[in-house]
Short mmCIF file of C-alpha atoms in Angstrom, two decimals:
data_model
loop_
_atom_site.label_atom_id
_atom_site.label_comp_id
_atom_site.label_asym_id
_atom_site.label_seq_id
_atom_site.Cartn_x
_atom_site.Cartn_y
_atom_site.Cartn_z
CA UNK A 2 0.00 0.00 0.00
CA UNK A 3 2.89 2.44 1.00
CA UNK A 4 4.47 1.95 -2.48
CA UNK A 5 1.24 2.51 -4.41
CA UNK A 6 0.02 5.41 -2.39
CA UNK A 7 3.98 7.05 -1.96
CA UNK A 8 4.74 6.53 -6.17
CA UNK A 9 1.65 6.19 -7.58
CA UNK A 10 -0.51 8.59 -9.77
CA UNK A 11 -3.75 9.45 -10.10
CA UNK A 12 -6.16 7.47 -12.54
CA UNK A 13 -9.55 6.33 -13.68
CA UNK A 14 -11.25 3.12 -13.24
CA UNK A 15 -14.88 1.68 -13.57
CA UNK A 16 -15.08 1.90 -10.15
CA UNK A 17 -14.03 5.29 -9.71
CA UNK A 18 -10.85 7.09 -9.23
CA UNK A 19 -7.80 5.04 -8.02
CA UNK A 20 -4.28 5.42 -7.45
CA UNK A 21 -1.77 3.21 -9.48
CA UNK A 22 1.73 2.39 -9.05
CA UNK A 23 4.55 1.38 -10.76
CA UNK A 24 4.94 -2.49 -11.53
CA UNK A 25 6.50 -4.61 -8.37
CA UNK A 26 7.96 -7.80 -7.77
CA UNK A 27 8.16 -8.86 -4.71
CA UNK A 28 8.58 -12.14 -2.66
CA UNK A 29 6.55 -13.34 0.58
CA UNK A 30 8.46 -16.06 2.44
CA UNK A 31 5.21 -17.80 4.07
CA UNK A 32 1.99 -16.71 3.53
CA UNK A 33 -0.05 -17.44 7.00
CA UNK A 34 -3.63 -17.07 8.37
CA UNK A 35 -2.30 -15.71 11.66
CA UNK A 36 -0.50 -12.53 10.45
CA UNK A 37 -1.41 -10.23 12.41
CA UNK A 38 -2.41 -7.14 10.36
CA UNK A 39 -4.86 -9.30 8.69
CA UNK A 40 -6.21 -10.64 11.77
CA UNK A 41 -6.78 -6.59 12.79
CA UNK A 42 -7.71 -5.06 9.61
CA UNK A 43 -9.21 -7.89 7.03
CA UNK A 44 -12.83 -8.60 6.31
CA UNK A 45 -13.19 -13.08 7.50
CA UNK A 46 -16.37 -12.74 5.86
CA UNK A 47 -14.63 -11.21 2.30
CA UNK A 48 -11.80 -14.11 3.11
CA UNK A 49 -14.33 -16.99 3.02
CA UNK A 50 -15.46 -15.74 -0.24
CA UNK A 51 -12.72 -15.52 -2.16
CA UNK A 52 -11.26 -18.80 -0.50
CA UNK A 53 -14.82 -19.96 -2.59
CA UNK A 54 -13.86 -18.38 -5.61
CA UNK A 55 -10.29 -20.38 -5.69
CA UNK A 56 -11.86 -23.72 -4.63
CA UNK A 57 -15.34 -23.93 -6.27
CA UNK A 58 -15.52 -25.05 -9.75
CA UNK A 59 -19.04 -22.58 -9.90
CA UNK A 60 -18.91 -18.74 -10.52
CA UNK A 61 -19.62 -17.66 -6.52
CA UNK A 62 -21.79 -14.64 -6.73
CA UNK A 63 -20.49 -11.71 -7.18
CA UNK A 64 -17.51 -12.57 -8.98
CA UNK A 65 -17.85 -12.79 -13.08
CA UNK A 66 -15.70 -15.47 -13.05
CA UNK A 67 -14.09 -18.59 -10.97
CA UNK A 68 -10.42 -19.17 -10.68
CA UNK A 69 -11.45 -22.63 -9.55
CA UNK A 70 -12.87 -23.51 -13.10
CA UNK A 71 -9.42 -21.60 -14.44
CA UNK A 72 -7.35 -23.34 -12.56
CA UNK A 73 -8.91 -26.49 -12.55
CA UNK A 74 -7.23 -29.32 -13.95
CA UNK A 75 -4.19 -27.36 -15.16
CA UNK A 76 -1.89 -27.91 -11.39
CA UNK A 77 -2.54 -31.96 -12.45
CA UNK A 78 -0.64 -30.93 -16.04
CA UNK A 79 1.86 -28.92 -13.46
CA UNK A 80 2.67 -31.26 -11.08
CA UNK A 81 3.15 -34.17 -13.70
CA UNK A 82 5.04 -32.19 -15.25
CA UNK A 83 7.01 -31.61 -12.04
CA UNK A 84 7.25 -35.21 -11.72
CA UNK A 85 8.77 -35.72 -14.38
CA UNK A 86 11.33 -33.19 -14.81
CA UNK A 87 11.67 -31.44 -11.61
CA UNK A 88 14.01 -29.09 -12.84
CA UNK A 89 11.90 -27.71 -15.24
CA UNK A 90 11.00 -23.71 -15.50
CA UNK A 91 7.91 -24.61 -17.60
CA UNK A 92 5.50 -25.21 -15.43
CA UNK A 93 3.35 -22.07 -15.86
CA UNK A 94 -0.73 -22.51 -16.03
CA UNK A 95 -2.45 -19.43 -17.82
CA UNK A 96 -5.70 -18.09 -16.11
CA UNK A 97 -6.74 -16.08 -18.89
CA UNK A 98 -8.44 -17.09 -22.55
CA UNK A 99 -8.19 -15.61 -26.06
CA UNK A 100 -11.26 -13.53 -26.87
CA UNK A 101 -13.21 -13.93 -23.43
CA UNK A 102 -15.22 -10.52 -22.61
CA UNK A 103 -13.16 -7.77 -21.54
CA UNK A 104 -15.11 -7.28 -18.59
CA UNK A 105 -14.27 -10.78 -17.55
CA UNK A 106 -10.26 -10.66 -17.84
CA UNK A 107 -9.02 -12.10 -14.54
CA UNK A 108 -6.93 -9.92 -12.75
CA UNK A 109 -4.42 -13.08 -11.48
CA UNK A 110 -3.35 -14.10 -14.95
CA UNK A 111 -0.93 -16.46 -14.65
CA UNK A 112 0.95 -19.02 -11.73
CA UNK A 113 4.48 -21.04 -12.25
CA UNK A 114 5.70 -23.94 -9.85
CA UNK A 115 9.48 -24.65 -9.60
CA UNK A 116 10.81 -27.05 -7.15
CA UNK A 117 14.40 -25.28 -5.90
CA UNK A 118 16.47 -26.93 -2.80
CA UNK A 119 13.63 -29.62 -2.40
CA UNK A 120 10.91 -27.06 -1.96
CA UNK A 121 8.00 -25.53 -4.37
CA UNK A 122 8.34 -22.63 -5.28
CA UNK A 123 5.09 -20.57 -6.72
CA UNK A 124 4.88 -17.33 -8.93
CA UNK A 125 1.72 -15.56 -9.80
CA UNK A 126 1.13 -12.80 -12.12
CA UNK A 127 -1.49 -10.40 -11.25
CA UNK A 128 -2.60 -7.61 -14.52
CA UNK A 129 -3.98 -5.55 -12.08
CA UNK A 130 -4.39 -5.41 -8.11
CA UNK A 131 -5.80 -3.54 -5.27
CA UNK A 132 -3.20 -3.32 -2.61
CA UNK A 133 -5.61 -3.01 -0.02
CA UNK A 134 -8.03 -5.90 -0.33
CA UNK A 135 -4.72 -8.07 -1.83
CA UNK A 136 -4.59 -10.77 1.23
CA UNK A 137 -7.60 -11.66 0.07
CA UNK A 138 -6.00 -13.40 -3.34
CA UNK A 139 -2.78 -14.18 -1.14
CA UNK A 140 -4.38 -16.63 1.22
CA UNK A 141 -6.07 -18.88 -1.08
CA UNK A 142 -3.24 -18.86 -3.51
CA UNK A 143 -1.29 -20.15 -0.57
CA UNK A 144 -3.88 -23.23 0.16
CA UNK A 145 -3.18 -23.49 -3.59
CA UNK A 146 0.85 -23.67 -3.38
CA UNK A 147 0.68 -26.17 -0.60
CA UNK A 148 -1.78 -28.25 -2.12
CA UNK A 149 0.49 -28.42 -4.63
CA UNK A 150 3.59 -28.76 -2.46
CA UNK A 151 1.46 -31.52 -0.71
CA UNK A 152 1.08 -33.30 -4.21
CA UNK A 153 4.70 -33.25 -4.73
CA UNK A 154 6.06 -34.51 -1.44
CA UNK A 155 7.84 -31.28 -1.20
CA UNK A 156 8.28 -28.58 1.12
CA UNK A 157 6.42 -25.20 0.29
CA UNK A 158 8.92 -22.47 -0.83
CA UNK A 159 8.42 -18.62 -1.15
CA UNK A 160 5.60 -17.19 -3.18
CA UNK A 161 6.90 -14.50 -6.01
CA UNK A 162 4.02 -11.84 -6.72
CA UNK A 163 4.29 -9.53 -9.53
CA UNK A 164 2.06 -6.80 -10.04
CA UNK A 165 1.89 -5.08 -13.04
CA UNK A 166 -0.95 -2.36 -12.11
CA UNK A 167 -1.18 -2.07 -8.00
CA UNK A 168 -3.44 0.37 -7.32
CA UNK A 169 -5.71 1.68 -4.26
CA UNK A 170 -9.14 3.13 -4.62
CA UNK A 171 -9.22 7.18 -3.31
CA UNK A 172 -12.74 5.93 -1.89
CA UNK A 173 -10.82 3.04 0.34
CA UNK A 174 -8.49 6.01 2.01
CA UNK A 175 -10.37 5.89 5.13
CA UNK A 176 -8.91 2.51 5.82
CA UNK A 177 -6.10 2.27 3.81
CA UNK A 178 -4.39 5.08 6.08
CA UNK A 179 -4.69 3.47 9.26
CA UNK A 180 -3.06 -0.09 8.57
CA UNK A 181 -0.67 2.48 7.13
CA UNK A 182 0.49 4.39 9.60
CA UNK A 183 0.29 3.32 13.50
CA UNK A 184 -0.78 6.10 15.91
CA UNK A 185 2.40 7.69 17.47
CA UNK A 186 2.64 6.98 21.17
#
């Protein structure tokens, strides 16, 4: 958030006017439930549905779309893939399909597995992504990587992010500033 909000610029979106930042890659050793900014400042209720719309096959209302269905049997191709050559750098799933509606581009578009040093290592690609709601994609993508990890018989690694359009909403500034900056004391 402090990168988007500190080098960012003013733009427009459907939903109003945001802030966007420049592109960042980034890495986040373990994802975990129990961290506790999210336990202080994240929505469980917003959590549970968008563990849904990882998990469930169905479009969970009201998404447009479910990464479940996009994901779907693709980590199978990945992981025997894996198998077989567990060196390999190829084993990157796309989320996204030639000519779907515009309004229905995901905004995670892609996901690699590597297995490094005997553990699984997991990259995702997001288009576009609001730093202020983006646990909310982090925590199911990690059920995801140790699912995966779990398939393998391998440890779970580090998760690489990259972002190519992190933004913040002007109308989520009310709560973006105060998991911001802590009160001085």
């Amino acid at each position: 958030m402090r990168h988007v909000w500190s080098a960012g610029a003013l733009a427009d979106d459907d939903r109003g006017p945001v802030i966007e930042g420049p592109s960042l890659l980034f890495e986040i050793e373990r994802v975990s439930d129990d961290d506790p900014i999210i336990a202080r400042y994240g929505d469980a209720d917003r959590l549970t549905l968008y563990r849904r719309k990882f998990s469930e096959v169905a479009v969970v209302p009201p998404f447009k779309y479910s990464y479940g269905a996009r994901i779907g049997g693709q980590l199978t191709w990945a992981a025997d893939l894996l198998r077989a050559k567990p060196y390999s750098k190829s084993a990157w799933i796309s989320l996204t399909a030639p000519g779907e509606a515009y309004d229905s581009v995901p905004c995670l578009i892609g996901m690699a597995f590597r297995i490094r040093e005997g553990s699984l290592v997991m990259t995702v690609a997001f288009r576009s992504q609001n730093a202020f709601t983006s646990y909310l994609n982090y925590l199911p993508l990690a059920d995801v990587h140790a699912a995966m990890a779990s398939k393998l018989s391998v440890e779970r690694g580090p998760m690489r992010v990259f972002v190519d359009v992190p933004h913040l909403y002007l109308s989520d500034s009310p709560r973006v500033l105060p998991v911001m900056w802590r009160p001085l004391s």
